[in-house]
Amino acid sequence: MIRLTYISTARGNLDAVATSDLLAASQRNNRRVGLTGLLLFDGVRFLQALEGDEAPLLATFARIKADPRHRACVELGRAEVETRGFGDWDMAWQRVDAGVSRETLVETVDRLVAQVPDANTRALFMSFARIDRHAA
Ligand SMILES: Cc1cc2nc3c(=O)[nH]c(=O)nc-3n(C[C@H](O)[C@H](O)[C@H](O)COP(=O)(O)O)c2cc1C
């Protein structure tokens, strides 16, 4: 199995309807091909981890990279893994802006990455959650 992480920048304003459409399609497709993962979105950037067998994962990632809803998709890591860290979720999703206190967010994301064996991947998601988005 492979675990792959990337970061990207949303194109235009993705509202709640657009993001729930995106998530529904992702979960449906991922369930079909046995992919699991986590997607964080702060209104500007996406941070996503995908894990599963290499062939369906790379086919999915190729579709994701070509998706006009975001741009500047940069792969941050790709590794062979023995076990799933996001085993319960076709694609777990968390908005990390607006309305939720940073403490709550950090706790939520901490829970979402708790089973990920790789410390670098956990740290990546935690630092994305910890960014102070109210800073000037
Ligand atoms: C940030 C982002 C993350 C995405 N994640 C996934 C994903 O995990 N799985 C997936 O199948 N599609 C994902 N997509 C959607 C794909 O780009 C593509 O639209 C979709 O797979 C097409 O599926 P459909 O042919 O069933 O509509 C993502 C798109 C974006 C912009």
PDB file of C-alpha atoms and ligand atoms in Angstrom:
ATOM      1  CA  MET A   1       0.000   0.000   0.000  1.00  0.00           C
ATOM      2  CA  ILE A   2       0.962   3.593  -0.596  1.00  0.00           C
ATOM      3  CA  ARG A   3       0.275   6.719   1.443  1.00  0.00           C
ATOM      4  CA  LEU A   4       0.477   9.967  -0.503  1.00  0.00           C
ATOM      5  CA  THR A   5       0.071  13.523   0.758  1.00  0.00           C
ATOM      6  CA  TYR A   6      -0.252  16.753  -1.185  1.00  0.00           C
ATOM      7  CA  ILE A   7      -1.188  20.381  -0.712  1.00  0.00           C
ATOM      8  CA  SER A   8      -3.042  22.561  -3.206  1.00  0.00           C
ATOM      9  CA  THR A   9      -4.776  25.917  -3.555  1.00  0.00           C
ATOM     10  CA  ALA A  10      -8.503  26.250  -4.221  1.00  0.00           C
ATOM     11  CA  ARG A  11      -9.493  28.100  -7.355  1.00  0.00           C
ATOM     12  CA  GLY A  12     -12.134  30.727  -6.698  1.00  0.00           C
ATOM     13  CA  ASN A  13     -14.621  30.493  -3.874  1.00  0.00           C
ATOM     14  CA  LEU A  14     -15.659  26.977  -3.026  1.00  0.00           C
ATOM     15  CA  ASP A  15     -18.855  27.312  -1.018  1.00  0.00           C
ATOM     16  CA  ALA A  16     -20.405  24.695   1.256  1.00  0.00           C
ATOM     17  CA  VAL A  17     -22.449  23.181  -1.581  1.00  0.00           C
ATOM     18  CA  ALA A  18     -19.402  22.859  -3.824  1.00  0.00           C
ATOM     19  CA  THR A  19     -17.326  21.270  -1.091  1.00  0.00           C
ATOM     20  CA  SER A  20     -20.048  18.822  -0.095  1.00  0.00           C
ATOM     21  CA  ASP A  21     -20.407  17.755  -3.764  1.00  0.00           C
ATOM     22  CA  LEU A  22     -16.661  17.248  -3.964  1.00  0.00           C
ATOM     23  CA  LEU A  23     -16.657  15.223  -0.769  1.00  0.00           C
ATOM     24  CA  ALA A  24     -19.621  13.049  -1.762  1.00  0.00           C
ATOM     25  CA  ALA A  25     -17.980  12.098  -5.082  1.00  0.00           C
ATOM     26  CA  SER A  26     -14.662  11.444  -3.355  1.00  0.00           C
ATOM     27  CA  GLN A  27     -16.202   9.185  -0.731  1.00  0.00           C
ATOM     28  CA  ARG A  28     -18.218   7.249  -3.303  1.00  0.00           C
ATOM     29  CA  ASN A  29     -15.201   6.688  -5.569  1.00  0.00           C
ATOM     30  CA  ASN A  30     -12.806   5.922  -2.734  1.00  0.00           C
ATOM     31  CA  ARG A  31     -15.125   3.349  -1.205  1.00  0.00           C
ATOM     32  CA  ARG A  32     -15.358   1.623  -4.574  1.00  0.00           C
ATOM     33  CA  VAL A  33     -11.580   1.268  -4.997  1.00  0.00           C
ATOM     34  CA  GLY A  34     -10.585   0.837  -1.337  1.00  0.00           C
ATOM     35  CA  LEU A  35      -8.951   4.200  -0.707  1.00  0.00           C
ATOM     36  CA  THR A  36      -9.027   5.920   2.675  1.00  0.00           C
ATOM     37  CA  GLY A  37      -7.741   9.316   3.727  1.00  0.00           C
ATOM     38  CA  LEU A  38      -8.166  12.740   5.239  1.00  0.00           C
ATOM     39  CA  LEU A  39      -8.845  16.088   3.596  1.00  0.00           C
ATOM     40  CA  LEU A  40      -8.443  19.394   5.430  1.00  0.00           C
ATOM     41  CA  PHE A  41      -9.619  22.658   3.858  1.00  0.00           C
ATOM     42  CA  ASP A  42      -9.116  26.127   5.296  1.00  0.00           C
ATOM     43  CA  GLY A  43     -11.014  27.999   2.594  1.00  0.00           C
ATOM     44  CA  VAL A  44      -7.814  28.596   0.617  1.00  0.00           C
ATOM     45  CA  ARG A  45      -5.708  25.449   0.753  1.00  0.00           C
ATOM     46  CA  PHE A  46      -6.368  21.760   0.735  1.00  0.00           C
ATOM     47  CA  LEU A  47      -4.168  19.261   2.548  1.00  0.00           C
ATOM     48  CA  GLN A  48      -4.989  15.655   1.703  1.00  0.00           C
ATOM     49  CA  ALA A  49      -3.648  12.207   2.502  1.00  0.00           C
ATOM     50  CA  LEU A  50      -4.710   9.203   0.451  1.00  0.00           C
ATOM     51  CA  GLU A  51      -3.845   5.595   1.189  1.00  0.00           C
ATOM     52  CA  GLY A  52      -4.526   2.319  -0.551  1.00  0.00           C
ATOM     53  CA  ASP A  53      -3.243   0.130  -3.359  1.00  0.00           C
ATOM     54  CA  GLU A  54      -0.887   1.904  -5.703  1.00  0.00           C
ATOM     55  CA  ALA A  55      -2.842   1.535  -8.960  1.00  0.00           C
ATOM     56  CA  PRO A  56      -6.205   2.969  -7.821  1.00  0.00           C
ATOM     57  CA  LEU A  57      -4.421   5.576  -5.712  1.00  0.00           C
ATOM     58  CA  LEU A  58      -2.311   6.909  -8.570  1.00  0.00           C
ATOM     59  CA  ALA A  59      -5.296   6.846 -10.941  1.00  0.00           C
ATOM     60  CA  THR A  60      -7.281   8.859  -8.393  1.00  0.00           C
ATOM     61  CA  PHE A  61      -4.427  11.283  -7.791  1.00  0.00           C
ATOM     62  CA  ALA A  62      -4.099  11.859 -11.553  1.00  0.00           C
ATOM     63  CA  ARG A  63      -7.813  12.836 -11.651  1.00  0.00           C
ATOM     64  CA  ILE A  64      -7.416  15.041  -8.586  1.00  0.00           C
ATOM     65  CA  LYS A  65      -4.417  16.875 -10.074  1.00  0.00           C
ATOM     66  CA  ALA A  66      -6.398  17.608 -13.253  1.00  0.00           C
ATOM     67  CA  ASP A  67      -9.377  18.970 -11.289  1.00  0.00           C
ATOM     68  CA  PRO A  68     -10.013  22.649 -12.131  1.00  0.00           C
ATOM     69  CA  ARG A  69     -11.393  23.335  -8.635  1.00  0.00           C
ATOM     70  CA  HIS A  70      -7.839  23.698  -7.395  1.00  0.00           C
ATOM     71  CA  ARG A  71      -4.365  24.462  -8.698  1.00  0.00           C
ATOM     72  CA  ALA A  72      -0.714  24.271  -7.670  1.00  0.00           C
ATOM     73  CA  CYS A  73      -1.042  20.716  -6.456  1.00  0.00           C
ATOM     74  CA  VAL A  74       2.272  19.796  -4.835  1.00  0.00           C
ATOM     75  CA  GLU A  75       3.036  16.275  -3.697  1.00  0.00           C
ATOM     76  CA  LEU A  76       4.570  16.353  -0.215  1.00  0.00           C
ATOM     77  CA  GLY A  77       5.255  12.693   0.368  1.00  0.00           C
ATOM     78  CA  ARG A  78       4.733   9.205  -0.950  1.00  0.00           C
ATOM     79  CA  ALA A  79       5.653   6.062   0.971  1.00  0.00           C
ATOM     80  CA  GLU A  80       5.019   2.340   1.084  1.00  0.00           C
ATOM     81  CA  VAL A  81       2.936   1.582   4.172  1.00  0.00           C
ATOM     82  CA  GLU A  82       1.970  -1.620   5.904  1.00  0.00           C
ATOM     83  CA  THR A  83      -1.162  -0.436   7.649  1.00  0.00           C
ATOM     84  CA  ARG A  84      -3.833   2.191   7.162  1.00  0.00           C
ATOM     85  CA  GLY A  85      -3.796   5.290   9.338  1.00  0.00           C
ATOM     86  CA  PHE A  86      -7.193   6.509   8.121  1.00  0.00           C
ATOM     87  CA  GLY A  87      -8.774   3.081   7.998  1.00  0.00           C
ATOM     88  CA  ASP A  88     -12.257   4.166   9.019  1.00  0.00           C
ATOM     89  CA  TRP A  89     -12.821   6.877   6.444  1.00  0.00           C
ATOM     90  CA  ASP A  90     -13.364   6.813   2.693  1.00  0.00           C
ATOM     91  CA  MET A  91     -12.365  10.446   3.021  1.00  0.00           C
ATOM     92  CA  ALA A  92     -12.541  12.195   6.369  1.00  0.00           C
ATOM     93  CA  TRP A  93     -13.119  15.901   5.958  1.00  0.00           C
ATOM     94  CA  GLN A  94     -12.540  18.862   8.217  1.00  0.00           C
ATOM     95  CA  ARG A  95     -12.911  22.585   7.528  1.00  0.00           C
ATOM     96  CA  VAL A  96     -10.184  24.297   9.500  1.00  0.00           C
ATOM     97  CA  ASP A  97     -11.404  27.886   9.329  1.00  0.00           C
ATOM     98  CA  ALA A  98     -14.485  29.883  10.315  1.00  0.00           C
ATOM     99  CA  GLY A  99     -16.410  29.343  13.452  1.00  0.00           C
ATOM    100  CA  VAL A 100     -14.358  26.772  15.298  1.00  0.00           C
ATOM    101  CA  SER A 101     -11.821  27.741  17.940  1.00  0.00           C
ATOM    102  CA  ARG A 102      -8.262  26.802  17.217  1.00  0.00           C
ATOM    103  CA  GLU A 103      -8.141  24.628  20.335  1.00  0.00           C
ATOM    104  CA  THR A 104     -11.151  22.630  19.168  1.00  0.00           C
ATOM    105  CA  LEU A 105      -9.663  22.262  15.711  1.00  0.00           C
ATOM    106  CA  VAL A 106      -6.336  21.104  16.978  1.00  0.00           C
ATOM    107  CA  GLU A 107      -8.118  18.521  19.143  1.00  0.00           C
ATOM    108  CA  THR A 108     -10.272  17.365  16.227  1.00  0.00           C
ATOM    109  CA  VAL A 109      -7.377  16.987  13.822  1.00  0.00           C
ATOM    110  CA  ASP A 110      -5.333  15.321  16.543  1.00  0.00           C
ATOM    111  CA  ARG A 111      -8.082  12.716  16.817  1.00  0.00           C
ATOM    112  CA  LEU A 112      -8.256  12.277  13.019  1.00  0.00           C
ATOM    113  CA  VAL A 113      -4.528  11.553  12.722  1.00  0.00           C
ATOM    114  CA  ALA A 114      -4.167   9.588  15.956  1.00  0.00           C
ATOM    115  CA  GLN A 115      -3.879   6.205  14.207  1.00  0.00           C
ATOM    116  CA  VAL A 116      -1.401   7.344  11.555  1.00  0.00           C
ATOM    117  CA  PRO A 117       1.839   5.473  12.298  1.00  0.00           C
ATOM    118  CA  ASP A 118       4.081   7.957  10.525  1.00  0.00           C
ATOM    119  CA  ALA A 119       5.048  10.909  12.748  1.00  0.00           C
ATOM    120  CA  ASN A 120       5.868  13.204   9.815  1.00  0.00           C
ATOM    121  CA  THR A 121       2.399  12.806   8.340  1.00  0.00           C
ATOM    122  CA  ARG A 122       0.815  13.467  11.743  1.00  0.00           C
ATOM    123  CA  ALA A 123       2.994  16.553  12.225  1.00  0.00           C
ATOM    124  CA  LEU A 124       2.088  17.856   8.762  1.00  0.00           C
ATOM    125  CA  PHE A 125      -1.648  17.728   9.498  1.00  0.00           C
ATOM    126  CA  MET A 126      -1.204  19.142  12.999  1.00  0.00           C
ATOM    127  CA  SER A 127       0.775  22.129  11.754  1.00  0.00           C
ATOM    128  CA  PHE A 128      -1.865  22.832   9.105  1.00  0.00           C
ATOM    129  CA  ALA A 129      -4.515  22.789  11.865  1.00  0.00           C
ATOM    130  CA  ARG A 130      -2.435  25.026  14.128  1.00  0.00           C
ATOM    131  CA  ILE A 131      -1.858  27.877  11.645  1.00  0.00           C
ATOM    132  CA  ASP A 132      -3.171  31.091  13.157  1.00  0.00           C
ATOM    133  CA  ARG A 133      -5.604  32.157  10.443  1.00  0.00           C
ATOM    134  CA  HIS A 134      -6.552  35.336  12.279  1.00  0.00           C
ATOM    135  CA  ALA A 135      -3.003  36.686  12.233  1.00  0.00           C
ATOM    136  CA  ALA A 136      -2.583  39.953  10.316  1.00  0.00           C
TER     137      ALA A 136
HETATM  138  C1  LIG B   1      -9.068  18.883  -3.165  1.00  0.00           C
HETATM  139  C2  LIG B   1      -9.718  17.755  -3.907  1.00  0.00           C
HETATM  140  C3  LIG B   1      -9.709  16.462  -3.370  1.00  0.00           C
HETATM  141  C4  LIG B   1     -10.294  15.402  -4.043  1.00  0.00           C
HETATM  142  N1  LIG B   1     -10.240  14.141  -3.502  1.00  0.00           N
HETATM  143  C5  LIG B   1     -10.758  13.106  -4.195  1.00  0.00           C
HETATM  144  C6  LIG B   1     -10.671  11.772  -3.690  1.00  0.00           C
HETATM  145  O1  LIG B   1     -10.158  11.512  -2.607  1.00  0.00           O
HETATM  146  N2  LIG B   1     -11.202  10.779  -4.450  1.00  0.00           N
HETATM  147  C7  LIG B   1     -11.801  10.999  -5.642  1.00  0.00           C
HETATM  148  O2  LIG B   1     -12.259  10.052  -6.285  1.00  0.00           O
HETATM  149  N3  LIG B   1     -11.910  12.244  -6.132  1.00  0.00           N
HETATM  150  C8  LIG B   1     -11.397  13.302  -5.449  1.00  0.00           C
HETATM  151  N4  LIG B   1     -11.520  14.567  -5.940  1.00  0.00           N
HETATM  152  C9  LIG B   1     -12.379  14.773  -7.133  1.00  0.00           C
HETATM  153  C10 LIG B   1     -11.678  14.419  -8.423  1.00  0.00           C
HETATM  154  O3  LIG B   1     -10.861  15.490  -8.797  1.00  0.00           O
HETATM  155  C11 LIG B   1     -12.730  14.147  -9.516  1.00  0.00           C
HETATM  156  O4  LIG B   1     -13.553  15.265  -9.674  1.00  0.00           O
HETATM  157  C12 LIG B   1     -13.599  12.967  -9.183  1.00  0.00           C
HETATM  158  O5  LIG B   1     -12.847  11.884  -8.762  1.00  0.00           O
HETATM  159  C13 LIG B   1     -14.436  12.575 -10.406  1.00  0.00           C
HETATM  160  O6  LIG B   1     -15.355  11.629  -9.987  1.00  0.00           O
HETATM  161  P1  LIG B   1     -16.693  11.322 -10.803  1.00  0.00           P
HETATM  162  O7  LIG B   1     -16.233  10.986 -12.190  1.00  0.00           O
HETATM  163  O8  LIG B   1     -17.307  10.183 -10.048  1.00  0.00           O
HETATM  164  O9  LIG B   1     -17.515  12.587 -10.734  1.00  0.00           O
HETATM  165  C14 LIG B   1     -10.929  15.641  -5.289  1.00  0.00           C
HETATM  166  C15 LIG B   1     -10.925  16.937  -5.822  1.00  0.00           C
HETATM  167  C16 LIG B   1     -10.340  17.992  -5.149  1.00  0.00           C
HETATM  168  C17 LIG B   1     -10.365  19.365  -5.740  1.00  0.00           C
END
